[in-house]
Short mmCIF file of C-alpha atoms and ligand atoms in Angstrom, two decimals:
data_model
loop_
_atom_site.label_atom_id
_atom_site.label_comp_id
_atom_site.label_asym_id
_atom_site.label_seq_id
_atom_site.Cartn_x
_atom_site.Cartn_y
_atom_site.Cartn_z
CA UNK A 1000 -31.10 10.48 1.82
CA UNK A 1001 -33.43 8.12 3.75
CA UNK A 1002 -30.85 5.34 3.54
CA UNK A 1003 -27.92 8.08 4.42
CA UNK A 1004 -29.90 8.76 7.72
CA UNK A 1005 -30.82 4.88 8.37
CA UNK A 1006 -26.93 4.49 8.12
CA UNK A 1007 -26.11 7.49 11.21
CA UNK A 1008 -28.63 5.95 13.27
CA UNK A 1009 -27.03 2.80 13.13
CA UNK A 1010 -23.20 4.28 12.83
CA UNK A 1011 -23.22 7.61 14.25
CA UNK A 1012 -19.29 8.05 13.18
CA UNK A 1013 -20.59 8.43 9.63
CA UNK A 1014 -21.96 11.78 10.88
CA UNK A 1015 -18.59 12.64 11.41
CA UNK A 1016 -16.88 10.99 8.63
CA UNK A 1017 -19.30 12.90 6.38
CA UNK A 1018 -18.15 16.03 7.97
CA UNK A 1019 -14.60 15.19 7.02
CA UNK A 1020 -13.49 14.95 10.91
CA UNK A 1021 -10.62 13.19 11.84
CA UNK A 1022 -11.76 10.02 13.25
CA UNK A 1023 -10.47 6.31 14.55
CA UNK A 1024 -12.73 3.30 14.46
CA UNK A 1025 -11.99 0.48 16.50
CA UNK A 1026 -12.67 -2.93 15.08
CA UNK A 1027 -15.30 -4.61 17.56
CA UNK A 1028 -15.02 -8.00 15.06
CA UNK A 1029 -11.15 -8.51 15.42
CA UNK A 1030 -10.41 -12.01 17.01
CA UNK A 1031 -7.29 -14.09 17.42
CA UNK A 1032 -5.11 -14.16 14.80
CA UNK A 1033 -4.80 -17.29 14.03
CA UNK A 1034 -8.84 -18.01 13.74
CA UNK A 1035 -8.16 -15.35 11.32
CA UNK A 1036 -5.80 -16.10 9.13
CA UNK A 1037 -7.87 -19.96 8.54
CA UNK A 1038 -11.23 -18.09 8.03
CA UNK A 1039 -9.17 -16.07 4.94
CA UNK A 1040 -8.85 -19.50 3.08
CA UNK A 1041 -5.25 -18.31 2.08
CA UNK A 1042 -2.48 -20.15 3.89
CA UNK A 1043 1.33 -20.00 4.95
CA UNK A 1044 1.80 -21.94 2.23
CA UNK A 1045 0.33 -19.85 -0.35
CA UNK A 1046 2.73 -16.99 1.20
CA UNK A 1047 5.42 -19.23 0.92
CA UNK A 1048 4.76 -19.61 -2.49
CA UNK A 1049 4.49 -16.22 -3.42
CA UNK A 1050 7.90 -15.49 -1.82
CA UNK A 1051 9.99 -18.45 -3.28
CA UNK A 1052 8.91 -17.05 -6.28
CA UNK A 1053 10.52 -13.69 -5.47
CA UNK A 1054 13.50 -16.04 -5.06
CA UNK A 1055 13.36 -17.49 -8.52
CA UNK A 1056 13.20 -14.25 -10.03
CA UNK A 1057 16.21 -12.30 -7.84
CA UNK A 1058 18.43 -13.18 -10.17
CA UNK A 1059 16.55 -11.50 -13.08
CA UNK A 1060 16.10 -8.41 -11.27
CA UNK A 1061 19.57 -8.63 -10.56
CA UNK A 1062 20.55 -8.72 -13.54
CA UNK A 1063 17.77 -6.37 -15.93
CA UNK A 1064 17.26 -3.71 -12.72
CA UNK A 1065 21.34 -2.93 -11.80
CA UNK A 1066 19.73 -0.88 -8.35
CA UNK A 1067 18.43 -4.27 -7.18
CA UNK A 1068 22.05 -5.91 -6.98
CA UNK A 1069 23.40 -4.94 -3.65
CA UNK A 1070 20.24 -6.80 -2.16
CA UNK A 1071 20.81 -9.63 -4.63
CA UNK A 1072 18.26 -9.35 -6.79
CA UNK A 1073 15.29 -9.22 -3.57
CA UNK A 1074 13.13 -5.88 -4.20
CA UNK A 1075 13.21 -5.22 -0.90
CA UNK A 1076 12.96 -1.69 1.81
CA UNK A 1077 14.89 -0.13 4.90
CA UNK A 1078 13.32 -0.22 8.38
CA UNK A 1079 14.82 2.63 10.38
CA UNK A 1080 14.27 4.06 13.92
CA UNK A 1081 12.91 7.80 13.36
CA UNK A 1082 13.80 9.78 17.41
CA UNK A 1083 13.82 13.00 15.76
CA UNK A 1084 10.20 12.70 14.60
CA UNK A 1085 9.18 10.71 17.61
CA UNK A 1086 10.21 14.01 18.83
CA UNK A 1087 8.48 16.50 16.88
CA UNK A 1088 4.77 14.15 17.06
CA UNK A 1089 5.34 14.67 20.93
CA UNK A 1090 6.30 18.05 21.01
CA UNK A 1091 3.50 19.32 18.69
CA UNK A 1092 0.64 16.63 20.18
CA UNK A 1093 1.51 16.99 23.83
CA UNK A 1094 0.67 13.24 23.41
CA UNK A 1095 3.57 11.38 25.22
CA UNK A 1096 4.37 7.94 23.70
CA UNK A 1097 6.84 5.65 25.00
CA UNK A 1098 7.70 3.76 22.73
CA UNK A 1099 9.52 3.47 19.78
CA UNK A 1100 9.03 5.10 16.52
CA UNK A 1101 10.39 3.09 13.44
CA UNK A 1102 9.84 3.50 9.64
CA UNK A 1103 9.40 1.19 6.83
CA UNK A 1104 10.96 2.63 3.68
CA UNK A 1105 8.68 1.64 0.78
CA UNK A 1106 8.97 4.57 -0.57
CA UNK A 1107 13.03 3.44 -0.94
CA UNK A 1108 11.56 0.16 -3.00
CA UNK A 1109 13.54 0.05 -5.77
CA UNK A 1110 12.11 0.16 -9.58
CA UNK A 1111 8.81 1.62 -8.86
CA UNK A 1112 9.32 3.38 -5.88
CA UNK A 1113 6.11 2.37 -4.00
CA UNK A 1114 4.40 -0.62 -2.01
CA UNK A 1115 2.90 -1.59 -4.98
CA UNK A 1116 6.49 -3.11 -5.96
CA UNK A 1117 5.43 -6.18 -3.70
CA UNK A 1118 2.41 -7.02 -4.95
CA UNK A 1119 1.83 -5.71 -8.60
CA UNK A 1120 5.51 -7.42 -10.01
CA UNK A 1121 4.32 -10.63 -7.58
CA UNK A 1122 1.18 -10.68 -9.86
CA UNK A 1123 3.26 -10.06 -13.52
CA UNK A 1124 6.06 -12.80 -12.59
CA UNK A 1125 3.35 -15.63 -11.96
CA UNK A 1126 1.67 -14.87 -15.26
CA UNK A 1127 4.99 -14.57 -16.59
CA UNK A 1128 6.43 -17.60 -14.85
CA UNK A 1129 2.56 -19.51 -15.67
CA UNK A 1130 2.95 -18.33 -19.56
CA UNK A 1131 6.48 -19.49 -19.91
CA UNK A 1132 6.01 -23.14 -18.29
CA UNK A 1133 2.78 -24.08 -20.72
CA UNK A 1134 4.70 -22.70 -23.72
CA UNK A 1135 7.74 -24.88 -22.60
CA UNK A 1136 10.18 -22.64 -22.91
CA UNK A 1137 11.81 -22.79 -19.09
CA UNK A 1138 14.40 -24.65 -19.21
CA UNK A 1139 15.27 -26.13 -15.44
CA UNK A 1140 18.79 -26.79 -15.26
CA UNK A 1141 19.07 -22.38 -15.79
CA UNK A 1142 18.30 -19.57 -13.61
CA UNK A 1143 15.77 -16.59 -14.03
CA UNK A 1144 18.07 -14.80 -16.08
CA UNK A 1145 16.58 -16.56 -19.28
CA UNK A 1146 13.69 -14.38 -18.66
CA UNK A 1147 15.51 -11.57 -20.68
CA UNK A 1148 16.10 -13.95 -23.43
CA UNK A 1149 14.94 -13.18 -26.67
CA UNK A 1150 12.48 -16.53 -27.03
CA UNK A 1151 10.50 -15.43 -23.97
CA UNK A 1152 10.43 -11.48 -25.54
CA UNK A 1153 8.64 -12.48 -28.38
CA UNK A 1154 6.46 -14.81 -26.53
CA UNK A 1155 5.32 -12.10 -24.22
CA UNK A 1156 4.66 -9.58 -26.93
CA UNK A 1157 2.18 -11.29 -28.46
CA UNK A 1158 -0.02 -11.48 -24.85
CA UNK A 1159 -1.59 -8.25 -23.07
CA UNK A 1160 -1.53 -7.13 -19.53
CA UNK A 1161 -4.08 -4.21 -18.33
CA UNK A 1162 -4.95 -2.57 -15.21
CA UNK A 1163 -6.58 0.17 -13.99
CA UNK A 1164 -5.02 2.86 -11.34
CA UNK A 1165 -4.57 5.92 -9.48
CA UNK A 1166 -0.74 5.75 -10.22
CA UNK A 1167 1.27 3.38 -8.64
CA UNK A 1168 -0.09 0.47 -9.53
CA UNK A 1169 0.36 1.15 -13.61
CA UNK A 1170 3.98 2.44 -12.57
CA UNK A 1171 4.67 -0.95 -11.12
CA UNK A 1172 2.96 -3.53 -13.34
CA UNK A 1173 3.46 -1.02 -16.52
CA UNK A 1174 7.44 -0.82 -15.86
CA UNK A 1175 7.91 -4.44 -15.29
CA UNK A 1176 5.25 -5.92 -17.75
CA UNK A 1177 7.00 -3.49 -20.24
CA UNK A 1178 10.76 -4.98 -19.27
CA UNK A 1179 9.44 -8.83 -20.07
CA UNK A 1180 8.12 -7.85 -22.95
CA UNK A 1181 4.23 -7.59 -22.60
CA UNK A 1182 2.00 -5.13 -24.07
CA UNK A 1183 0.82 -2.87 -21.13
CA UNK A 1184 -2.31 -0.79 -20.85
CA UNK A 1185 -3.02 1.67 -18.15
CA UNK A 1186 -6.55 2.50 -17.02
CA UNK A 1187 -5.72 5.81 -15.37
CA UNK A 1188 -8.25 7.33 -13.36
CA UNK A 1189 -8.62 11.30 -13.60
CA UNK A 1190 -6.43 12.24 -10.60
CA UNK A 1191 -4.02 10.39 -11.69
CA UNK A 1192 -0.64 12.79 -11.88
CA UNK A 1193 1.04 13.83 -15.11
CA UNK A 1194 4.10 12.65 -14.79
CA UNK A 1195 2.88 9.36 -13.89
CA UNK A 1196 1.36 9.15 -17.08
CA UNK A 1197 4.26 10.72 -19.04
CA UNK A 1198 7.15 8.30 -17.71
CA UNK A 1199 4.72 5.33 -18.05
CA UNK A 1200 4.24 6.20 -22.04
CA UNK A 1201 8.30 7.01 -22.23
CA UNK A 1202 8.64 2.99 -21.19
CA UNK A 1203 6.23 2.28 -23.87
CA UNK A 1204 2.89 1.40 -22.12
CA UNK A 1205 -0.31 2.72 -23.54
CA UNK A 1206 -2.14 4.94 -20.63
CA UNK A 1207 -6.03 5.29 -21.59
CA UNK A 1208 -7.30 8.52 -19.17
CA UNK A 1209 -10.87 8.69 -17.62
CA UNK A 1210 -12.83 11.77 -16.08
CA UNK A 1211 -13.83 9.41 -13.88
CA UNK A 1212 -12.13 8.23 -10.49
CA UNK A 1213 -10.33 4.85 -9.93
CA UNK A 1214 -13.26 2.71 -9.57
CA UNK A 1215 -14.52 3.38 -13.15
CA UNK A 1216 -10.48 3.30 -14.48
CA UNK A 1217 -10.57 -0.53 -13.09
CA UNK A 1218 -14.07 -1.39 -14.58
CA UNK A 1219 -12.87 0.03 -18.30
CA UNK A 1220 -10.01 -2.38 -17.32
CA UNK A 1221 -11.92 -5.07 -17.02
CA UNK A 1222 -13.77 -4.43 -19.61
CA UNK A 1223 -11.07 -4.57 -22.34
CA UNK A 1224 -9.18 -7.40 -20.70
CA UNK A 1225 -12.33 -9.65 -21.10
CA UNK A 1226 -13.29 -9.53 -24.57
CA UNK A 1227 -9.35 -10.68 -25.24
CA UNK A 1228 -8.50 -14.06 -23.88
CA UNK A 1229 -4.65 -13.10 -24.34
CA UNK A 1230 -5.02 -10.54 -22.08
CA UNK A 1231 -4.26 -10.48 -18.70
CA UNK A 1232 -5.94 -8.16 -16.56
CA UNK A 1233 -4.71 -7.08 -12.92
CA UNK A 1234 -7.70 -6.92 -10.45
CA UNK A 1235 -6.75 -4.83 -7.64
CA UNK A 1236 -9.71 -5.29 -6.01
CA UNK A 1237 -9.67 -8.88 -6.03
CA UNK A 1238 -6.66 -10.27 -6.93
CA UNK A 1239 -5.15 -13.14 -4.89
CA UNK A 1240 -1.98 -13.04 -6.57
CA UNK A 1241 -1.45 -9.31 -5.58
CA UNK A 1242 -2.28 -9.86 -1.44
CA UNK A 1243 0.05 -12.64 -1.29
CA UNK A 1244 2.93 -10.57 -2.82
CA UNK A 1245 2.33 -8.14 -0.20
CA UNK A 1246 1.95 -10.20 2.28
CA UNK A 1247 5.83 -11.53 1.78
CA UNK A 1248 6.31 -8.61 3.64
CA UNK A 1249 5.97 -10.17 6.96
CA UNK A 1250 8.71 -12.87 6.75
CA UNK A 1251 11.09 -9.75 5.17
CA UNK A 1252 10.29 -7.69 8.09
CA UNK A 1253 10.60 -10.37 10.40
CA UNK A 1254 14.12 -11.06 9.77
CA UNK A 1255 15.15 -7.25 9.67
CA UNK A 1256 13.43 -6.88 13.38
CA UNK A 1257 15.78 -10.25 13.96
CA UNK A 1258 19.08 -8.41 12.33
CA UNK A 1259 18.93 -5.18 14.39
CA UNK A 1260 17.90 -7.56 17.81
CA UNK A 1261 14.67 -5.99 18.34
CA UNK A 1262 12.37 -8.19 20.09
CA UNK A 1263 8.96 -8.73 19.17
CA UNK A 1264 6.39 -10.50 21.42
CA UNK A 1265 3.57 -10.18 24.00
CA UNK A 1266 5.75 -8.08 25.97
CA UNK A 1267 6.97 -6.01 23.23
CA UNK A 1268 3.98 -5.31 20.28
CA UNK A 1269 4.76 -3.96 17.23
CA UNK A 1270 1.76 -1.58 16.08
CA UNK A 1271 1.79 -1.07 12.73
CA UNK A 1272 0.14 1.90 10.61
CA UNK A 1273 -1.05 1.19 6.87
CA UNK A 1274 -2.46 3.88 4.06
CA UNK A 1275 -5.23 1.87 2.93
CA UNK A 1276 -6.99 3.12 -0.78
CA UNK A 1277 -8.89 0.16 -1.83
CA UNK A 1278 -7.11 -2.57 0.51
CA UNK A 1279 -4.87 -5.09 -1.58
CA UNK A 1280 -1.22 -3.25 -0.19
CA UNK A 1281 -2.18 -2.83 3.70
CA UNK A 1282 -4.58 -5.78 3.58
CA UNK A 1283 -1.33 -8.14 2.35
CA UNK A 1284 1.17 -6.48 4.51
CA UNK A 1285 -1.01 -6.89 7.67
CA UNK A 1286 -2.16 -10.62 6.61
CA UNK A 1287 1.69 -11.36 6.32
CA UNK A 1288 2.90 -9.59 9.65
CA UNK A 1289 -0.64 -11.89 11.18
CA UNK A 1290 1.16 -14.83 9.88
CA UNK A 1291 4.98 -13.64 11.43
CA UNK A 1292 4.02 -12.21 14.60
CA UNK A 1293 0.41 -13.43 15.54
CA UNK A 1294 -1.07 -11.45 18.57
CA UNK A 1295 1.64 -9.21 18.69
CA UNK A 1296 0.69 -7.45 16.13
CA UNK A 1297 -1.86 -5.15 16.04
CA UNK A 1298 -2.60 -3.17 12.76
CA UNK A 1299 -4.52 0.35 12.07
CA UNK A 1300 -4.62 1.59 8.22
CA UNK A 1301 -5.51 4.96 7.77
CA UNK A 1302 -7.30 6.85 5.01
CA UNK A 1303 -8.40 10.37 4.02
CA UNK A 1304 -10.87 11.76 5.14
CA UNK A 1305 -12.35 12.57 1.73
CA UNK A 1306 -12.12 8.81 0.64
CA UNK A 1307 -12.31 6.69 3.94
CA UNK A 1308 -14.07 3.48 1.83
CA UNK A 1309 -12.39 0.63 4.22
CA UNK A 1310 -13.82 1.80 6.65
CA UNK A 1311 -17.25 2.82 5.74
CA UNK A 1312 -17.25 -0.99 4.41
CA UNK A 1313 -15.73 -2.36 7.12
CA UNK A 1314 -17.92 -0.38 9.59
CA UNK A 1315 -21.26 -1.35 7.96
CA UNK A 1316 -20.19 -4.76 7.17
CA UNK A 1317 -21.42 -3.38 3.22
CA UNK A 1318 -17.99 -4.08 2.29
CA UNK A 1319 -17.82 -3.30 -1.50
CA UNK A 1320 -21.59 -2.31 -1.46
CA UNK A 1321 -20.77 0.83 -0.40
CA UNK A 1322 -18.92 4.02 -1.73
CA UNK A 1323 -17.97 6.91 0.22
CA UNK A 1324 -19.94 9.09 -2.28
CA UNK A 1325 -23.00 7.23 -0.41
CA UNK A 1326 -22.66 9.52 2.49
CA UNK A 1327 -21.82 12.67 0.45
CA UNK A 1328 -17.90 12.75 0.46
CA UNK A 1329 -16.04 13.53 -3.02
CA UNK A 1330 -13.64 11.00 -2.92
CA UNK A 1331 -10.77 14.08 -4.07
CA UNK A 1332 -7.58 13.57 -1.92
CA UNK A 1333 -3.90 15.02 -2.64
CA UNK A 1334 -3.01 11.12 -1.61
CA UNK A 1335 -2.38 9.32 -4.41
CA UNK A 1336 -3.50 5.55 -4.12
CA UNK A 1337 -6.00 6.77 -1.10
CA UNK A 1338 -8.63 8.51 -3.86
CA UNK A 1339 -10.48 5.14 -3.53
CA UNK A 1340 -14.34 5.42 -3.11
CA UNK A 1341 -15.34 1.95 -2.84
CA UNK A 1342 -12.75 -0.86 -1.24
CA UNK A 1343 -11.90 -4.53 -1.82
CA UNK A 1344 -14.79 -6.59 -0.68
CA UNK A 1345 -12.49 -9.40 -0.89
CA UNK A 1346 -9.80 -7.69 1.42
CA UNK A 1347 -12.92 -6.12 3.98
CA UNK A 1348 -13.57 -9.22 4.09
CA UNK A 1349 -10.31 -11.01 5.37
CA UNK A 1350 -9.96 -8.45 7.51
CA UNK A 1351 -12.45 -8.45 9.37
CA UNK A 1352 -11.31 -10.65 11.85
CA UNK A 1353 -7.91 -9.53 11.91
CA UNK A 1354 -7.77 -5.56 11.43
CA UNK A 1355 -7.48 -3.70 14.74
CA UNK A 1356 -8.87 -0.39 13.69
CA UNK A 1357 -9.04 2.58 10.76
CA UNK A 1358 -8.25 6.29 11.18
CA UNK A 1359 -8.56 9.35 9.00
CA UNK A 1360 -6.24 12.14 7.66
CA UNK A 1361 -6.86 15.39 6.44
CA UNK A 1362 -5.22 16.34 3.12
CA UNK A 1363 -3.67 18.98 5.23
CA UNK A 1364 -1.99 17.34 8.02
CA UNK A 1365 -0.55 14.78 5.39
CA UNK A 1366 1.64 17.78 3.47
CA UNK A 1367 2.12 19.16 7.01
CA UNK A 1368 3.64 15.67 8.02
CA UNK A 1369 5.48 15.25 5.04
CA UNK A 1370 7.79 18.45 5.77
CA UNK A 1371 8.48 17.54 9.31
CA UNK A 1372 9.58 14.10 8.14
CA UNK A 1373 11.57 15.92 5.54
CA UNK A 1374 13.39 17.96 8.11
CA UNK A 1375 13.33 15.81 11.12
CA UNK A 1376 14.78 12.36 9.56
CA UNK A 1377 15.40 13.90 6.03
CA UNK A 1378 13.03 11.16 4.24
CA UNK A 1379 10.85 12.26 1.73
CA UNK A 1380 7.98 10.38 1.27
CA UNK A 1381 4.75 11.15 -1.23
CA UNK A 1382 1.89 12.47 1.19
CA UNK A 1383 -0.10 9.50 0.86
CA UNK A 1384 2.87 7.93 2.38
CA UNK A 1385 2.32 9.64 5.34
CA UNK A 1386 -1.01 8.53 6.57
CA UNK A 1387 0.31 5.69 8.78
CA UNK A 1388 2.65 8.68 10.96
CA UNK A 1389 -0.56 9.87 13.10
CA UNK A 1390 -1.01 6.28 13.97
CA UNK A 1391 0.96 6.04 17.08
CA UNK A 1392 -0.92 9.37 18.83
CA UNK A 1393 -3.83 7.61 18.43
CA UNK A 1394 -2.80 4.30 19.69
CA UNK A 1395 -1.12 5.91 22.58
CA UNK A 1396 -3.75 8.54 23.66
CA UNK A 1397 -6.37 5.39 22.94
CA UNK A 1398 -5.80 4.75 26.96
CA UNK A 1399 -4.73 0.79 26.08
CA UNK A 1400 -1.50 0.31 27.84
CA UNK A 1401 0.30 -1.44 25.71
CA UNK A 1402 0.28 1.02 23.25
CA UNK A 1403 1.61 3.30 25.72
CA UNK A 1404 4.36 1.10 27.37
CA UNK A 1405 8.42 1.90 26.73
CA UNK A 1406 8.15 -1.83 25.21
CA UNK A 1407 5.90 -0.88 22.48
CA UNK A 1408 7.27 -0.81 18.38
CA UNK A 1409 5.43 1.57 16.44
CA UNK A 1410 5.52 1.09 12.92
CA UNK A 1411 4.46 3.75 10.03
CA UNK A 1412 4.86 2.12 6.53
CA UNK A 1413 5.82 4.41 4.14
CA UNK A 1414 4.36 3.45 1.22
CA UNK A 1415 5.29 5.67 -1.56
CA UNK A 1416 7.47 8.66 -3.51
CA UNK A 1417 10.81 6.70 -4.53
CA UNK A 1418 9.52 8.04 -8.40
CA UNK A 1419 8.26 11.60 -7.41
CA UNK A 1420 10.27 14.14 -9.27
CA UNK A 1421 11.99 16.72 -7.50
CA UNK A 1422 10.34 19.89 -8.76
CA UNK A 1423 6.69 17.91 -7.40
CA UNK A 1424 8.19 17.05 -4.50
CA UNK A 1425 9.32 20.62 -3.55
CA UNK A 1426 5.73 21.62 -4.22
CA UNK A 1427 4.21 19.28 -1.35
CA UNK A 1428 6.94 20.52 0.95
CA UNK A 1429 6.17 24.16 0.32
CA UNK A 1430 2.17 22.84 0.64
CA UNK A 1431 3.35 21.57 4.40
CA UNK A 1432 4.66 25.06 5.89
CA UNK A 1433 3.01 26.23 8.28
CA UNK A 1434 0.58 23.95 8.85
CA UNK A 1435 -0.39 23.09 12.38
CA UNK A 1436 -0.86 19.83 12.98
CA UNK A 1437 -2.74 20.34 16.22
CA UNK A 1438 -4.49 23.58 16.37
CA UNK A 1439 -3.99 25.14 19.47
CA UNK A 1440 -2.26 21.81 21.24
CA UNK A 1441 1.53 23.57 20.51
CA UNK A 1442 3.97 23.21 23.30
CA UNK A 1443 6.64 24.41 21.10
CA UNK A 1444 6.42 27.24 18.47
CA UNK A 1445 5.36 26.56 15.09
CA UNK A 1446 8.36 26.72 12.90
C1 LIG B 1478 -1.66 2.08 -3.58
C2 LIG B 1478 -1.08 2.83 -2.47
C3 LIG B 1478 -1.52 2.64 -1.18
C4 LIG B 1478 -2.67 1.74 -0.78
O1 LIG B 1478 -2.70 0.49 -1.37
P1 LIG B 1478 -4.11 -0.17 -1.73
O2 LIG B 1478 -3.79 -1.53 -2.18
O3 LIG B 1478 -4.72 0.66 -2.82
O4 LIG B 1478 -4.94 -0.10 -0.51
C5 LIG B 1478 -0.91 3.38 -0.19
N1 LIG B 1478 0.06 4.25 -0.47
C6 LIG B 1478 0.52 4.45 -1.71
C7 LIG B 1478 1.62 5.42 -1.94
C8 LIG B 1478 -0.03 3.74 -2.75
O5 LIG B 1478 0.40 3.95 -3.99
#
């Protein structure tokens, strides 16, 4: 309690936060971007890396995952324009943006359906690609393909892979580890949904439930991974290996501004809005879009306001020393991926210098979000996934110009619900009728 009230007088927005108020933080540490991308230790190259990789493994993909073929073999999302939500965010704000409002379809990512497609198979291809080379089995002069052959099968079922998650995470690495071969385990964490669990064990992966929440899912994890040197575990709140897979995200995104001629510079930012849980998905994706576009970029991610770790770590420079239970929230969100009480200290920590702000969500405005997109752009999106969509009302009413110019790209990743079945995803859309995104601000009546 003492230290609770120690905390408010030195951060009065905890107050706030621990009233579950809708608040933005603005990053008073964020510096040039290119002071921060050398003070992160991780380099170009080491993005580079991570996305020839990728390369090596397209054909693979290709070739195991059919839906991957008409991008040859590159897991890889649409970026769309959305005017008809633009629309709707103005007309039920009164906020008046000028730019534009674009989308970025992770929630299209094929095979798992969510960002953690990027980062979580980046992670099981290097151990894969790592356990393959020191047993000599890669032979040069062939492509990835050989990675469905039967030699490196047998190799890979007799080494382990575990993780611990709110969802996504096990669906990635659980789906692909399963594919090559490995045995899985899933740490699941007790919010975890049911048919998460149930389409993980239909692939064959062993899912292990806790009462607890994520953090203790990813400490059993641990746990079990280290008293088995075969065993692989997948840190998500440390892991190198799964930031730099996100982070191939900026060169992707780079070229598809490039395709559809849409500029990016000083003159015209791109502001981008990220769901943050504990850090590893945003934290890449921003580091890479630092590396493409520099200073003209400027990132937000966003959390609940029942689990708003990032930025109670961020804030108090505690990092990972913190949890959001601390200040007497419950950490219980309808977001899956955002019920995170206690974030990366390794990815607080990188961005510090290059993280422009953090917002919160209510539960309620994320269902309530989730139907408009539905019916405005007809893109359905889990409501996690829609935590980044508030992003550009805040920017805009922030008072900086450049958020408000005509010149301005606003950019809400999507990050997940590609695997949400139907009959779930009619239940959030029924949760966001009539929900009023901003009480009494209405120009137009509510539906
Ligand atoms: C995991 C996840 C996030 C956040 O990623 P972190 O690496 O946990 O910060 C955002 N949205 C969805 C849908 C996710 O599954």
């Amino acid at each position: 309690m003492q230290k609770m009230e120690g905390l408010i007088a030195d951060f009065p927005l905890i107050k706030k936060m621990a009233d579950k108020e809708e608040v933005l933080w603005m990053n008073p540490d964020l510096s040039a971007s290119d002071e921060g991308i050398r003070a992160s230790g991780m380099t170009a190259a080491d993005v580079k890396d991570a996305s020839d990789r990728l390369k090596r493994f397209a054909p693979f993909f290709a070739e195991v995952f059919p839906e991957t073929r008409t991008n040859n073999g590159l897991i890889e999302s649409p970026l769309t324009e959305i005017p008809n939500m633009k629309r709707v965010l103005i007309d039920t704000s009164s906020i008046d943006f000028q730019g534009t409002l674009l989308i970025k379809q992770d929630n299209a990512l094929p095979v798992s359906g969510s960002i953690k497609a990027r980062g979580g198979f980046h992670e099981i291809l290097k151990h894969a690609e790592g356990l393959a080379v020191d047993h000599d089995l890669l032979q040069e002069q062939r492509d990835y393909r050989q990675f469905s052959d039967q030699a490196f099968k047998e190799l890979f079922a007799s080494h382990k892979i575990a993780v611990g998650s709110t969802g996504n995470l096990g669906l990635s690495i659980g789906i692909l580890s399963a594919v090559l071969g490995f045995e899985v385990t899933v740490h699941m964490s007790a919010d975890a949904k049911r048919w998460k669990k149930e389409l993980l064990r239909s692939k064959g992966v062993t899912v292990i439930e806790y009462e607890d929440d994520y953090s203790k899912a990813v400490e059993e994890g641990r746990r079990e991974a280290e008293q088995d040197s075969k065993c692989h575990f997948v840190d998500d709140e440390n892991s190198r290996d799964l930031f730099l897979g996100y982070a191939v995200a900026g060169e992707r995104i780079a070229e598809q501004f490039a395709d559809q001629d849409i500029t990016i510079d000083a003159a015209h930012p791109l502001f981008v809005y990220l769901p943050c849980g504990v850090g590893g998905g945003p934290g890449g994706v921003a580091f890479g879009l630092k590396m493409a576009f520099g200073d003209a970029v400027h990132c937000y991610f966003a959390e609940p306001v029942s689990s708003p770790c990032m930025l109670l770590g961020m804030m108090t420079g505690l990092q990972e020393k913190i949890s959001v239970q601390e200040i007497g929230l419950d950490n219980k969100t309808a977001a899956d991926g955002l019920a995170v009480g206690r974030p990366s200290g390794f990815v607080g920590t990188v961005m510090k210098p290059l993280l422009e702000g953090i917002y919160t969500v209510k539960d309620r405005t994320l269902f309530g979000l989730l139907r408009k997109l539905a019916d405005a752009e007809s893109i359905y999106a889990e409501p996690s996934a829609l935590a980044g969509m508030m992003g550009a009302l805040h920017t805009a009413a922030s008072g900086m110009n450049v958020a408000n110019s005509a010149d301005a790209r606003h950019l809400v990743w999507s990050t997940g619900g590609g695997m949400v079945p139907d009959i779930v995803m009619n239940e959030y859309y029924e949760k966001g009728r009539n929900v009023e995104l901003f009480p009494g601000k209405s120009t137009k009546s509510a539906e």
